[in-house]
PDB file of C-alpha atoms in Angstrom:
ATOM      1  CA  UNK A1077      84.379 105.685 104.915  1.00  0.00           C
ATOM      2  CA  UNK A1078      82.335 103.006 106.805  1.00  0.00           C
ATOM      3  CA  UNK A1079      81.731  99.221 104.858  1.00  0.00           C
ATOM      4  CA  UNK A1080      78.289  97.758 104.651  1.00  0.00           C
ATOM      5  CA  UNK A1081      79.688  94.324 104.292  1.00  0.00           C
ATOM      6  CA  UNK A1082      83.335  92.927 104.971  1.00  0.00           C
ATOM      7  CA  UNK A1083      85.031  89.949 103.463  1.00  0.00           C
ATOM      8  CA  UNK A1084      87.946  88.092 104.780  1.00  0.00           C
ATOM      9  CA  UNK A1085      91.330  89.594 104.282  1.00  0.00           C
ATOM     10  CA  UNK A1086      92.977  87.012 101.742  1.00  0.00           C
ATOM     11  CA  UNK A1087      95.527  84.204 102.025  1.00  0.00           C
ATOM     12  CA  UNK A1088      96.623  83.693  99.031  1.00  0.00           C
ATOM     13  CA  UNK A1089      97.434  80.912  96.845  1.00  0.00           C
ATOM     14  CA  UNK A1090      99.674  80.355  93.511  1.00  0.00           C
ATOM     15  CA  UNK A1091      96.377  81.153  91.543  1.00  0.00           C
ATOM     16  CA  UNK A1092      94.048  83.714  92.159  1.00  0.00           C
ATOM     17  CA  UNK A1093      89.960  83.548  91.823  1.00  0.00           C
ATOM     18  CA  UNK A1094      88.285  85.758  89.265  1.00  0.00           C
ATOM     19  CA  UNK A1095      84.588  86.011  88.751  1.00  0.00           C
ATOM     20  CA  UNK A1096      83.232  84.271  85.888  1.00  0.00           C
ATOM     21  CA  UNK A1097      80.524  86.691  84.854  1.00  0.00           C
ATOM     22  CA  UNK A1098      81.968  90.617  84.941  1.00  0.00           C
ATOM     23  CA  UNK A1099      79.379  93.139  84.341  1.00  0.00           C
ATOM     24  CA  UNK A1100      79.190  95.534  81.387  1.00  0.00           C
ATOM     25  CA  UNK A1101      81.674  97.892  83.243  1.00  0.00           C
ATOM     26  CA  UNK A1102      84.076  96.038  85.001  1.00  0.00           C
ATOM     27  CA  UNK A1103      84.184  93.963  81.434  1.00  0.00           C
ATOM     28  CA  UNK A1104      85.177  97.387  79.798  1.00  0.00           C
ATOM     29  CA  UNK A1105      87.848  97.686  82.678  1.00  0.00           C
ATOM     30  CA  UNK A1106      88.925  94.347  82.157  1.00  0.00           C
ATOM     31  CA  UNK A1107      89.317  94.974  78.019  1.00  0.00           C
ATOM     32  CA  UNK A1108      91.522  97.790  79.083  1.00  0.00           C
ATOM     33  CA  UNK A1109      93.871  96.173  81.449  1.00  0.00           C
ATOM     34  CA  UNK A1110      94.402  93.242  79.033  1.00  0.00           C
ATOM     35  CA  UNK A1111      95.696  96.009  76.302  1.00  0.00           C
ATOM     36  CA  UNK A1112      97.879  97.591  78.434  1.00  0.00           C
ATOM     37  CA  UNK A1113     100.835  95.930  80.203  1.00  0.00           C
ATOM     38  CA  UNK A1114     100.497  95.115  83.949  1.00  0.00           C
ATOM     39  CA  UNK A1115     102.374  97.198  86.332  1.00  0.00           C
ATOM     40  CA  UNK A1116     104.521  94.344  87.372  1.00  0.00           C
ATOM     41  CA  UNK A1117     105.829  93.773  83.878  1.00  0.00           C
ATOM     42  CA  UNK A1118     109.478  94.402  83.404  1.00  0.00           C
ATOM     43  CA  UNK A1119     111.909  95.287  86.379  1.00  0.00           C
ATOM     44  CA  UNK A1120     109.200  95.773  89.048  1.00  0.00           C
ATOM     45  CA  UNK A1121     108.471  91.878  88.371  1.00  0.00           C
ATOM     46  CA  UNK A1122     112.430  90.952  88.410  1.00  0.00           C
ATOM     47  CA  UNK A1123     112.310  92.794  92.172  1.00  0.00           C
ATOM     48  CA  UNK A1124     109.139  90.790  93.030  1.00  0.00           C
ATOM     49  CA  UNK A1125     110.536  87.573  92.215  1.00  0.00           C
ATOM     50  CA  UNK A1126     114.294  88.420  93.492  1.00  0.00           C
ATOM     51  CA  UNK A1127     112.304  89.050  96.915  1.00  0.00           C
ATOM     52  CA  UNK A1128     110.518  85.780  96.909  1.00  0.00           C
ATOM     53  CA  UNK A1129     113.545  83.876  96.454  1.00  0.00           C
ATOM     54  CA  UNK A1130     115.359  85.818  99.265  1.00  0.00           C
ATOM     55  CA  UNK A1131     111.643  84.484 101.307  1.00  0.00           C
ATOM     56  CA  UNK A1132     110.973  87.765 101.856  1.00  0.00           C
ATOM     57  CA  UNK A1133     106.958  87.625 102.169  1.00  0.00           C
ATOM     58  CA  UNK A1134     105.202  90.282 100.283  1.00  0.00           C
ATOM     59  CA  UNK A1135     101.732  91.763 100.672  1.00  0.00           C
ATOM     60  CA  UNK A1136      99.283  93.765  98.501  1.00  0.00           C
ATOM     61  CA  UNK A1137      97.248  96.747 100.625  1.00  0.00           C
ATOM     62  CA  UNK A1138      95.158  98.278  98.398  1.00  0.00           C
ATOM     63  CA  UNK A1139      91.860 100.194  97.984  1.00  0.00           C
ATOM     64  CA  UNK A1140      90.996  98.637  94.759  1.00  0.00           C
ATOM     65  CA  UNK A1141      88.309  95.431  95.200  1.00  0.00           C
ATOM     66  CA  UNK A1142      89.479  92.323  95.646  1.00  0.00           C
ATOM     67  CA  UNK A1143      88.333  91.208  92.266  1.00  0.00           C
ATOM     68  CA  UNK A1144      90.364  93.948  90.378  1.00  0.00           C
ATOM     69  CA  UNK A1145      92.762  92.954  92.266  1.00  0.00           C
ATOM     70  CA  UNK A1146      92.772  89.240  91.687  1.00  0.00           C
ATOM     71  CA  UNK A1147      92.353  89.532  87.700  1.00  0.00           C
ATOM     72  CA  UNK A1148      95.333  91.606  87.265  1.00  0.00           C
ATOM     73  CA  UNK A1149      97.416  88.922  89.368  1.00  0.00           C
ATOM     74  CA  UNK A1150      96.207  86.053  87.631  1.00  0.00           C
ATOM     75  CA  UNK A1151      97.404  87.365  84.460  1.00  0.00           C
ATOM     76  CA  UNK A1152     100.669  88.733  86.018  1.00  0.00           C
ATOM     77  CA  UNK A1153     103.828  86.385  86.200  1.00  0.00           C
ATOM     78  CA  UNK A1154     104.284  87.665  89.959  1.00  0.00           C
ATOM     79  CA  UNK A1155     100.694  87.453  90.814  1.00  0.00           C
ATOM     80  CA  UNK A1156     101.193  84.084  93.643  1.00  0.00           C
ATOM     81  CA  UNK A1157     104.172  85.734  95.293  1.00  0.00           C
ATOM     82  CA  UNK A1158     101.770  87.653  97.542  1.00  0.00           C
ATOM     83  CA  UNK A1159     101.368  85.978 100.968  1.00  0.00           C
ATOM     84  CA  UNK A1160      98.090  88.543 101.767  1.00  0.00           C
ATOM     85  CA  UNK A1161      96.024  90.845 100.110  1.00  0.00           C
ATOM     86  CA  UNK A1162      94.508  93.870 101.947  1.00  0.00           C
ATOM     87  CA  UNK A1163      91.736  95.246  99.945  1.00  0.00           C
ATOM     88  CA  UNK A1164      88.629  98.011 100.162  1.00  0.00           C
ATOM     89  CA  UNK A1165      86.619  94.931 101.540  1.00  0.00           C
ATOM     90  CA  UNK A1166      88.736  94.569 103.843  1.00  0.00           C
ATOM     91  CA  UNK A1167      88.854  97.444 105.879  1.00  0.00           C
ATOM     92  CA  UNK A1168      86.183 100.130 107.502  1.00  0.00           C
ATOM     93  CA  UNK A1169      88.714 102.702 106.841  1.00  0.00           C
ATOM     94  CA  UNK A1170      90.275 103.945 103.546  1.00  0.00           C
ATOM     95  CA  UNK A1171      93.918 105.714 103.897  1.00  0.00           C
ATOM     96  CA  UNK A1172      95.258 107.351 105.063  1.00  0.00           C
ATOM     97  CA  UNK A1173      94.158 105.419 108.012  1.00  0.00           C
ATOM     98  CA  UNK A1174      96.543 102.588 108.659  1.00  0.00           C
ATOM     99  CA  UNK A1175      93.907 100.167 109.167  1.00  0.00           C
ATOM    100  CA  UNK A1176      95.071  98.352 106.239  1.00  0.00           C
ATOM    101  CA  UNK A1177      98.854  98.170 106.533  1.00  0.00           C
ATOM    102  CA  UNK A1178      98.385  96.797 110.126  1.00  0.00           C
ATOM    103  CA  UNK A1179      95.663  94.224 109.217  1.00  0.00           C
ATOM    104  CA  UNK A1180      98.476  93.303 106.277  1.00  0.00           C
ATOM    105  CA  UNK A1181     101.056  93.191 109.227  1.00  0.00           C
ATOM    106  CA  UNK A1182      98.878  91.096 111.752  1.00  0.00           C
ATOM    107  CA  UNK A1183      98.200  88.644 108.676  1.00  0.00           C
ATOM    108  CA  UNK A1184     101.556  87.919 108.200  1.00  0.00           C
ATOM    109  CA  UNK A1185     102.917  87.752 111.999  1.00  0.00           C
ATOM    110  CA  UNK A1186     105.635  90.697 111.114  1.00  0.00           C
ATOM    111  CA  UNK A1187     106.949  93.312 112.951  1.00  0.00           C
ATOM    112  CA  UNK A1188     106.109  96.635 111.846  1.00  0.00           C
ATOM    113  CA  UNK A1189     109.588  98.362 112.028  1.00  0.00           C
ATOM    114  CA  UNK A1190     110.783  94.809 109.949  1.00  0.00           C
ATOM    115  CA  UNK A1191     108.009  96.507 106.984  1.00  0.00           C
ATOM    116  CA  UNK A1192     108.715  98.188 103.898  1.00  0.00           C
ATOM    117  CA  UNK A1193     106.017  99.972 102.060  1.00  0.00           C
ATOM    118  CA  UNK A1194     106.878 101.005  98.386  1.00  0.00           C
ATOM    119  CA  UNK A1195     103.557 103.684  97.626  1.00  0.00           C
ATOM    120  CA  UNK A1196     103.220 106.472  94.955  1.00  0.00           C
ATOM    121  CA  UNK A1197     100.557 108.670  96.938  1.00  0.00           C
ATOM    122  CA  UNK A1198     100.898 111.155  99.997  1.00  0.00           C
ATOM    123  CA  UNK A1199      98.440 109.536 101.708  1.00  0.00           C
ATOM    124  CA  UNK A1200      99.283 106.203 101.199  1.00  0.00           C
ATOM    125  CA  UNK A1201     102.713 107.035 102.183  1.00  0.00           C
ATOM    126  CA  UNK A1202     101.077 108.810 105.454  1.00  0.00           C
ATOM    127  CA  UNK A1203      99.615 105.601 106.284  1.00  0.00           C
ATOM    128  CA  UNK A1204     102.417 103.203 106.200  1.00  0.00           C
ATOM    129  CA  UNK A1205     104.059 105.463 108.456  1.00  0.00           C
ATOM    130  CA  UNK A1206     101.431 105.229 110.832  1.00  0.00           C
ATOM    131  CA  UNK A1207     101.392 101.832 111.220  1.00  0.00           C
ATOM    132  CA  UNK A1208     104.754 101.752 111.531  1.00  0.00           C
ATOM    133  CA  UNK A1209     106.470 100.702 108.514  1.00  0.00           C
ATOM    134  CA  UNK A1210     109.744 102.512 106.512  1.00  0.00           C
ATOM    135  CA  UNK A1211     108.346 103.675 103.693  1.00  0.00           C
ATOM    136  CA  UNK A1212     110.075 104.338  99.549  1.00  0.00           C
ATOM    137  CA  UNK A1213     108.309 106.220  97.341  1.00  0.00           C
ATOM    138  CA  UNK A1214     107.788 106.007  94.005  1.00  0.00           C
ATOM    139  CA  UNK A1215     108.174 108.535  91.320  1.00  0.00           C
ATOM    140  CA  UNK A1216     105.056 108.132  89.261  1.00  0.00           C
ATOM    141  CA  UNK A1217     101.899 109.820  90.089  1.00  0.00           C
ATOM    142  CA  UNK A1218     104.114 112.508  92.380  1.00  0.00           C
ATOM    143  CA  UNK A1219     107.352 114.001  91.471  1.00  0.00           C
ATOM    144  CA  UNK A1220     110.064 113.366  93.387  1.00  0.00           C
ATOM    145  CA  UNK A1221     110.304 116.372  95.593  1.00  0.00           C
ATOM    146  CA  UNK A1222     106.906 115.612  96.196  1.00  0.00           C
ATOM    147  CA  UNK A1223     107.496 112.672  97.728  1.00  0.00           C
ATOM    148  CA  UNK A1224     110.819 113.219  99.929  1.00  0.00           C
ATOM    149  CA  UNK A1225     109.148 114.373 102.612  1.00  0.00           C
ATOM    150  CA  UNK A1226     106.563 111.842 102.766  1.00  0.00           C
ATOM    151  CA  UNK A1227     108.857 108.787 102.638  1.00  0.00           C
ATOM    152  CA  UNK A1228     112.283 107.678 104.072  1.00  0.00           C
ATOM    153  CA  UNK A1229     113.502 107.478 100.886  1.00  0.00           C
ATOM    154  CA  UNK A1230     112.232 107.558  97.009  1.00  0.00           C
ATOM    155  CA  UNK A1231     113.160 106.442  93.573  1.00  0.00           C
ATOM    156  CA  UNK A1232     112.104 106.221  90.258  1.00  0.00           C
ATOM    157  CA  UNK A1233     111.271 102.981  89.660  1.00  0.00           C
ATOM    158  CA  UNK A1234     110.941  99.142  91.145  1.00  0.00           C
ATOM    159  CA  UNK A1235     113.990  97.313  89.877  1.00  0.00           C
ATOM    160  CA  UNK A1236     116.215  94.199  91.858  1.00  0.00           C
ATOM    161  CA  UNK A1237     119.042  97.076  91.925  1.00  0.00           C
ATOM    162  CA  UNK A1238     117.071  98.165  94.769  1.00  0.00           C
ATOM    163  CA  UNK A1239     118.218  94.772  96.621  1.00  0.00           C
ATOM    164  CA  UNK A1240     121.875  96.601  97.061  1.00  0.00           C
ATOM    165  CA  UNK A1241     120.577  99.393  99.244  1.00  0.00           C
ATOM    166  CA  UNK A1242     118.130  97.043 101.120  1.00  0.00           C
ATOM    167  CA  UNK A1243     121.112  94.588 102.232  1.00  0.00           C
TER     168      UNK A1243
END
């Protein structure tokens, strides 16, 4: 898919930017995130925050808008561990093109084989592994046996128990 109009791939900061005036639709979206729990609540959180004291840097690539994007993190107690966010802006290329992982990689100065991409889709999986990266999936939208042969290795969920097998 080809973009009309690109905006810089993101730096980010502690706090995140949200648009002060959401229309009608993205309000409703907004309404909907706010009653449901963030994905990063819980263990998923723990692991982001174990990383970042380890100084492990951490990016978001992602082909949600940046401004999704930013109003879950600012109401997310992980949301300023990310060093750069990739999003649908920021690429001409959806995935399972790899444009994204290796803009996210060239951000950050990082080896590609140093990468880890945690990803719930087949094609998102696909694409970390074309740009390099080892790749966990995670049980969620696939099953499983779905996943394994998509990913080096898979599990059910994001939890700092994960930091054992990564050492």
């Amino acid at each position: 898919r080809s973009k009309t109009s690109r905006t810089s791939p993101r730096r980010t900061s502690a706090s995140a930017t949200v648009s002060p005036r959401p229309s009608r639709s993205r309000a409703r979206r907004e309404a909907r995130w706010v009653k449901r729990p963030a994905t990063w609540a819980g263990q998923a959180a723990a692991l982001v925050q174990a990383l970042t004291a380890r100084g492990v840097p951490l990016a978001i690539v992602t082909g949600a808008q940046r401004i999704d994007v930013e109003f879950v993190l600012a109401r997310s107690a992980v949301g300023g561990a990310f060093a750069v966010i990739v999003t649908e802006e920021d690429v001409a290329q959806g995935k399972p093109d790899p444009e994204g992982f290796l803009l996210a990689q060239q951000l950050m100065d990082v080896d590609p084989h140093a990468c880890l991409v945690f990803e719930d889709s087949l094609h998102r999986l696909a694409a970390a592994r074309a740009a390099g990266t080892r790749t966990i999936g995670l049980v969620g939208t696939r099953t499983a046996e779905q996943l394994a042969h998509a990913a080096d290795a898979v599990v059910a969920h994001l939890s700092p128990s994960l930091l054992s097998v990564l050492d």
